[in-house]
Amino acid sequence: QVQLVESGGGLVQAGGSLRLSCAASGRAFSVYAMAWFRQAPGKEREFVAAISRDGRSTSYADSVQGRFTVSRDNGRNTVYLEMNSLKPEDTAVYYCAASLTYGGQRALEYRYWGQGTQVTVSS
């Protein structure tokens, strides 16, 4: 199994940027495809971005395409989410997740989860 710990959340003004990190420990990080999800109050957890084991393939939700970038450093056992041009509707708790299969956009497809980090975007 793998343990995941997110960091980098905070309060930012609309139009600003944040970079989230997710550090992994345990079983070899590079065997896992990784993803970011988010959950706003009163809403279901939704897919944000995913990255393949080797980092060569990525996918994004339409709502963040062109503003967010997912990347990973297998040497550092870390996956990142660079968020630019943030909007108030991006406010949510952001979670990283791990799966042995790349490309899933449903939360149930991911077995391992971090505890989440809060991102708040003020207008």
mmCIF file with all atom_site columns, C-alpha atoms in Angstrom:
data_model
loop_
_atom_site.group_PDB
_atom_site.id
_atom_site.type_symbol
_atom_site.label_atom_id
_atom_site.label_alt_id
_atom_site.label_comp_id
_atom_site.label_asym_id
_atom_site.label_entity_id
_atom_site.label_seq_id
_atom_site.pdbx_PDB_ins_code
_atom_site.Cartn_x
_atom_site.Cartn_y
_atom_site.Cartn_z
_atom_site.occupancy
_atom_site.B_iso_or_equiv
_atom_site.pdbx_formal_charge
_atom_site.auth_seq_id
_atom_site.auth_comp_id
_atom_site.auth_asym_id
_atom_site.auth_atom_id
_atom_site.pdbx_PDB_model_num
ATOM 1   C CA . GLN A 1 1   ? 0.000   0.000  0.000   1.00 0.00 ? 1   GLN A CA 1
ATOM 2   C CA . VAL A 1 2   ? 0.936   3.664  -0.193  1.00 0.00 ? 2   VAL A CA 1
ATOM 3   C CA . GLN A 1 3   ? 0.418   6.572  2.187   1.00 0.00 ? 3   GLN A CA 1
ATOM 4   C CA . LEU A 1 4   ? -0.340  10.008 0.747   1.00 0.00 ? 4   LEU A CA 1
ATOM 5   C CA . VAL A 1 5   ? 0.047   13.430 2.354   1.00 0.00 ? 5   VAL A CA 1
ATOM 6   C CA . GLU A 1 6   ? -1.075  16.620 0.611   1.00 0.00 ? 6   GLU A CA 1
ATOM 7   C CA . SER A 1 7   ? 0.253   20.103 1.293   1.00 0.00 ? 7   SER A CA 1
ATOM 8   C CA . GLY A 1 8   ? 0.284   23.550 -0.246  1.00 0.00 ? 8   GLY A CA 1
ATOM 9   C CA . GLY A 1 9   ? -3.315  24.637 0.168   1.00 0.00 ? 9   GLY A CA 1
ATOM 10  C CA . GLY A 1 10  ? -4.285  28.036 1.461   1.00 0.00 ? 10  GLY A CA 1
ATOM 11  C CA . LEU A 1 11  ? -6.180  31.255 0.831   1.00 0.00 ? 11  LEU A CA 1
ATOM 12  C CA . VAL A 1 12  ? -5.596  33.085 -2.441  1.00 0.00 ? 12  VAL A CA 1
ATOM 13  C CA . GLN A 1 13  ? -7.332  35.864 -4.351  1.00 0.00 ? 13  GLN A CA 1
ATOM 14  C CA . ALA A 1 14  ? -9.095  35.193 -7.612  1.00 0.00 ? 14  ALA A CA 1
ATOM 15  C CA . GLY A 1 15  ? -6.603  35.159 -10.465 1.00 0.00 ? 15  GLY A CA 1
ATOM 16  C CA . GLY A 1 16  ? -3.835  33.925 -8.210  1.00 0.00 ? 16  GLY A CA 1
ATOM 17  C CA . SER A 1 17  ? -1.866  30.688 -8.178  1.00 0.00 ? 17  SER A CA 1
ATOM 18  C CA . LEU A 1 18  ? -1.075  27.805 -5.848  1.00 0.00 ? 18  LEU A CA 1
ATOM 19  C CA . ARG A 1 19  ? 0.946   24.636 -6.137  1.00 0.00 ? 19  ARG A CA 1
ATOM 20  C CA . LEU A 1 20  ? -0.219  21.565 -4.292  1.00 0.00 ? 20  LEU A CA 1
ATOM 21  C CA . SER A 1 21  ? 2.087   18.690 -3.457  1.00 0.00 ? 21  SER A CA 1
ATOM 22  C CA . CYS A 1 22  ? 1.305   15.108 -2.562  1.00 0.00 ? 22  CYS A CA 1
ATOM 23  C CA . ALA A 1 23  ? 4.108   13.099 -0.959  1.00 0.00 ? 23  ALA A CA 1
ATOM 24  C CA . ALA A 1 24  ? 3.904   9.328  -1.074  1.00 0.00 ? 24  ALA A CA 1
ATOM 25  C CA . SER A 1 25  ? 5.484   6.698  1.120   1.00 0.00 ? 25  SER A CA 1
ATOM 26  C CA . GLY A 1 26  ? 5.258   2.942  1.263   1.00 0.00 ? 26  GLY A CA 1
ATOM 27  C CA . ARG A 1 27  ? 5.116   0.757  -1.815  1.00 0.00 ? 27  ARG A CA 1
ATOM 28  C CA . ALA A 1 28  ? 7.040   1.963  -4.888  1.00 0.00 ? 28  ALA A CA 1
ATOM 29  C CA . PHE A 1 29  ? 5.447   5.221  -5.980  1.00 0.00 ? 29  PHE A CA 1
ATOM 30  C CA . SER A 1 30  ? 6.138   4.701  -9.657  1.00 0.00 ? 30  SER A CA 1
ATOM 31  C CA . VAL A 1 31  ? 3.768   1.738  -9.933  1.00 0.00 ? 31  VAL A CA 1
ATOM 32  C CA . TYR A 1 32  ? 0.799   4.016  -9.295  1.00 0.00 ? 32  TYR A CA 1
ATOM 33  C CA . ALA A 1 33  ? -1.086  6.310  -11.566 1.00 0.00 ? 33  ALA A CA 1
ATOM 34  C CA . MET A 1 34  ? -2.065  9.385  -9.599  1.00 0.00 ? 34  MET A CA 1
ATOM 35  C CA . ALA A 1 35  ? -4.958  11.804 -9.627  1.00 0.00 ? 35  ALA A CA 1
ATOM 36  C CA . TRP A 1 36  ? -6.291  14.898 -7.946  1.00 0.00 ? 36  TRP A CA 1
ATOM 37  C CA . PHE A 1 37  ? -9.897  15.253 -6.881  1.00 0.00 ? 37  PHE A CA 1
ATOM 38  C CA . ARG A 1 38  ? -11.691 18.021 -5.053  1.00 0.00 ? 38  ARG A CA 1
ATOM 39  C CA . GLN A 1 39  ? -14.778 18.337 -2.920  1.00 0.00 ? 39  GLN A CA 1
ATOM 40  C CA . ALA A 1 40  ? -16.642 21.535 -2.160  1.00 0.00 ? 40  ALA A CA 1
ATOM 41  C CA . PRO A 1 41  ? -19.109 21.793 0.741   1.00 0.00 ? 41  PRO A CA 1
ATOM 42  C CA . GLY A 1 42  ? -22.370 20.072 -0.079  1.00 0.00 ? 42  GLY A CA 1
ATOM 43  C CA . LYS A 1 43  ? -21.051 18.646 -3.335  1.00 0.00 ? 43  LYS A CA 1
ATOM 44  C CA . GLU A 1 44  ? -19.736 15.287 -4.457  1.00 0.00 ? 44  GLU A CA 1
ATOM 45  C CA . ARG A 1 45  ? -16.042 14.643 -4.869  1.00 0.00 ? 45  ARG A CA 1
ATOM 46  C CA . GLU A 1 46  ? -15.055 15.450 -8.446  1.00 0.00 ? 46  GLU A CA 1
ATOM 47  C CA . PHE A 1 47  ? -12.159 14.576 -10.695 1.00 0.00 ? 47  PHE A CA 1
ATOM 48  C CA . VAL A 1 48  ? -9.620  17.305 -11.395 1.00 0.00 ? 48  VAL A CA 1
ATOM 49  C CA . ALA A 1 49  ? -6.584  15.751 -13.113 1.00 0.00 ? 49  ALA A CA 1
ATOM 50  C CA . ALA A 1 50  ? -4.727  12.475 -13.574 1.00 0.00 ? 50  ALA A CA 1
ATOM 51  C CA . ILE A 1 51  ? -1.207  11.467 -14.526 1.00 0.00 ? 51  ILE A CA 1
ATOM 52  C CA . SER A 1 52  ? 0.183   8.147  -15.672 1.00 0.00 ? 52  SER A CA 1
ATOM 53  C CA . ARG A 1 53  ? 2.915   6.196  -13.899 1.00 0.00 ? 53  ARG A CA 1
ATOM 54  C CA . ASP A 1 54  ? 5.684   7.637  -16.031 1.00 0.00 ? 54  ASP A CA 1
ATOM 55  C CA . GLY A 1 55  ? 4.179   11.102 -16.239 1.00 0.00 ? 55  GLY A CA 1
ATOM 56  C CA . ARG A 1 56  ? 3.861   11.024 -20.023 1.00 0.00 ? 56  ARG A CA 1
ATOM 57  C CA . SER A 1 57  ? 0.068   11.009 -20.085 1.00 0.00 ? 57  SER A CA 1
ATOM 58  C CA . THR A 1 58  ? -2.234  13.468 -18.340 1.00 0.00 ? 58  THR A CA 1
ATOM 59  C CA . SER A 1 59  ? -5.923  14.249 -18.375 1.00 0.00 ? 59  SER A CA 1
ATOM 60  C CA . TYR A 1 60  ? -7.994  17.089 -16.965 1.00 0.00 ? 60  TYR A CA 1
ATOM 61  C CA . ALA A 1 61  ? -11.539 18.005 -16.123 1.00 0.00 ? 61  ALA A CA 1
ATOM 62  C CA . ASP A 1 62  ? -12.979 20.522 -18.569 1.00 0.00 ? 62  ASP A CA 1
ATOM 63  C CA . SER A 1 63  ? -13.376 23.039 -15.757 1.00 0.00 ? 63  SER A CA 1
ATOM 64  C CA . VAL A 1 64  ? -9.616  23.220 -15.128 1.00 0.00 ? 64  VAL A CA 1
ATOM 65  C CA . GLN A 1 65  ? -8.197  22.496 -18.587 1.00 0.00 ? 65  GLN A CA 1
ATOM 66  C CA . GLY A 1 66  ? -5.674  25.162 -19.515 1.00 0.00 ? 66  GLY A CA 1
ATOM 67  C CA . ARG A 1 67  ? -5.404  26.514 -15.953 1.00 0.00 ? 67  ARG A CA 1
ATOM 68  C CA . PHE A 1 68  ? -4.137  23.513 -13.955 1.00 0.00 ? 68  PHE A CA 1
ATOM 69  C CA . THR A 1 69  ? -1.116  21.323 -14.617 1.00 0.00 ? 69  THR A CA 1
ATOM 70  C CA . VAL A 1 70  ? -0.428  17.943 -13.026 1.00 0.00 ? 70  VAL A CA 1
ATOM 71  C CA . SER A 1 71  ? 3.121   16.598 -12.851 1.00 0.00 ? 71  SER A CA 1
ATOM 72  C CA . ARG A 1 72  ? 5.132   14.075 -10.880 1.00 0.00 ? 72  ARG A CA 1
ATOM 73  C CA . ASP A 1 73  ? 8.674   13.431 -9.750  1.00 0.00 ? 73  ASP A CA 1
ATOM 74  C CA . ASN A 1 74  ? 9.134   9.714  -9.201  1.00 0.00 ? 74  ASN A CA 1
ATOM 75  C CA . GLY A 1 75  ? 12.569  10.315 -7.709  1.00 0.00 ? 75  GLY A CA 1
ATOM 76  C CA . ARG A 1 76  ? 10.955  12.401 -4.984  1.00 0.00 ? 76  ARG A CA 1
ATOM 77  C CA . ASN A 1 77  ? 7.804   10.249 -4.676  1.00 0.00 ? 77  ASN A CA 1
ATOM 78  C CA . THR A 1 78  ? 5.716   13.374 -5.203  1.00 0.00 ? 78  THR A CA 1
ATOM 79  C CA . VAL A 1 79  ? 2.898   14.493 -7.469  1.00 0.00 ? 79  VAL A CA 1
ATOM 80  C CA . TYR A 1 80  ? 2.066   18.165 -7.985  1.00 0.00 ? 80  TYR A CA 1
ATOM 81  C CA . LEU A 1 81  ? -0.896  20.237 -9.065  1.00 0.00 ? 81  LEU A CA 1
ATOM 82  C CA . GLU A 1 82  ? -0.015  23.694 -10.356 1.00 0.00 ? 82  GLU A CA 1
ATOM 83  C CA . MET A 1 83  ? -3.137  25.866 -10.263 1.00 0.00 ? 83  MET A CA 1
ATOM 84  C CA . ASN A 1 84  ? -3.240  29.182 -12.102 1.00 0.00 ? 84  ASN A CA 1
ATOM 85  C CA . SER A 1 85  ? -5.962  31.750 -12.793 1.00 0.00 ? 85  SER A CA 1
ATOM 86  C CA . LEU A 1 86  ? -7.844  30.498 -9.780  1.00 0.00 ? 86  LEU A CA 1
ATOM 87  C CA . LYS A 1 87  ? -11.552 31.215 -9.490  1.00 0.00 ? 87  LYS A CA 1
ATOM 88  C CA . PRO A 1 88  ? -13.852 31.261 -6.454  1.00 0.00 ? 88  PRO A CA 1
ATOM 89  C CA . GLU A 1 89  ? -15.502 28.114 -7.793  1.00 0.00 ? 89  GLU A CA 1
ATOM 90  C CA . ASP A 1 90  ? -12.173 26.296 -7.380  1.00 0.00 ? 90  ASP A CA 1
ATOM 91  C CA . THR A 1 91  ? -12.645 26.529 -3.608  1.00 0.00 ? 91  THR A CA 1
ATOM 92  C CA . ALA A 1 92  ? -12.652 22.992 -2.201  1.00 0.00 ? 92  ALA A CA 1
ATOM 93  C CA . VAL A 1 93  ? -10.677 20.411 -0.287  1.00 0.00 ? 93  VAL A CA 1
ATOM 94  C CA . TYR A 1 94  ? -8.207  18.885 -2.728  1.00 0.00 ? 94  TYR A CA 1
ATOM 95  C CA . TYR A 1 95  ? -7.252  15.231 -2.452  1.00 0.00 ? 95  TYR A CA 1
ATOM 96  C CA . CYS A 1 96  ? -4.611  13.163 -4.177  1.00 0.00 ? 96  CYS A CA 1
ATOM 97  C CA . ALA A 1 97  ? -5.312  9.536  -4.913  1.00 0.00 ? 97  ALA A CA 1
ATOM 98  C CA . ALA A 1 98  ? -3.451  6.500  -6.224  1.00 0.00 ? 98  ALA A CA 1
ATOM 99  C CA . SER A 1 99  ? -4.503  3.681  -8.498  1.00 0.00 ? 99  SER A CA 1
ATOM 100 C CA . LEU A 1 100 ? -2.773  0.859  -10.330 1.00 0.00 ? 100 LEU A CA 1
ATOM 101 C CA . THR A 1 101 ? -4.712  1.880  -13.452 1.00 0.00 ? 101 THR A CA 1
ATOM 102 C CA . TYR A 1 102 ? -4.365  5.208  -15.250 1.00 0.00 ? 102 TYR A CA 1
ATOM 103 C CA . GLY A 1 103 ? -7.193  7.324  -16.501 1.00 0.00 ? 103 GLY A CA 1
ATOM 104 C CA . GLY A 1 104 ? -10.069 6.787  -14.121 1.00 0.00 ? 104 GLY A CA 1
ATOM 105 C CA . GLN A 1 105 ? -12.233 9.798  -13.341 1.00 0.00 ? 105 GLN A CA 1
ATOM 106 C CA . ARG A 1 106 ? -14.400 8.194  -10.675 1.00 0.00 ? 106 ARG A CA 1
ATOM 107 C CA . ALA A 1 107 ? -13.389 8.274  -7.028  1.00 0.00 ? 107 ALA A CA 1
ATOM 108 C CA . LEU A 1 108 ? -14.219 4.595  -6.589  1.00 0.00 ? 108 LEU A CA 1
ATOM 109 C CA . GLU A 1 109 ? -11.443 3.709  -9.035  1.00 0.00 ? 109 GLU A CA 1
ATOM 110 C CA . TYR A 1 110 ? -8.803  4.935  -6.586  1.00 0.00 ? 110 TYR A CA 1
ATOM 111 C CA . ARG A 1 111 ? -7.817  2.814  -3.633  1.00 0.00 ? 111 ARG A CA 1
ATOM 112 C CA . TYR A 1 112 ? -5.506  5.129  -1.703  1.00 0.00 ? 112 TYR A CA 1
ATOM 113 C CA . TRP A 1 113 ? -6.263  8.674  -0.610  1.00 0.00 ? 113 TRP A CA 1
ATOM 114 C CA . GLY A 1 114 ? -4.628  11.491 1.251   1.00 0.00 ? 114 GLY A CA 1
ATOM 115 C CA . GLN A 1 115 ? -6.307  13.516 3.972   1.00 0.00 ? 115 GLN A CA 1
ATOM 116 C CA . GLY A 1 116 ? -6.862  16.559 1.771   1.00 0.00 ? 116 GLY A CA 1
ATOM 117 C CA . THR A 1 117 ? -5.731  20.165 1.767   1.00 0.00 ? 117 THR A CA 1
ATOM 118 C CA . GLN A 1 118 ? -8.060  23.180 1.762   1.00 0.00 ? 118 GLN A CA 1
ATOM 119 C CA . VAL A 1 119 ? -7.932  25.663 -1.103  1.00 0.00 ? 119 VAL A CA 1
ATOM 120 C CA . THR A 1 120 ? -9.966  28.852 -0.704  1.00 0.00 ? 120 THR A CA 1
ATOM 121 C CA . VAL A 1 121 ? -10.210 31.419 -3.485  1.00 0.00 ? 121 VAL A CA 1
ATOM 122 C CA . SER A 1 122 ? -11.627 34.798 -2.552  1.00 0.00 ? 122 SER A CA 1
ATOM 123 C CA . SER A 1 123 ? -13.381 37.058 -5.042  1.00 0.00 ? 123 SER A CA 1
#
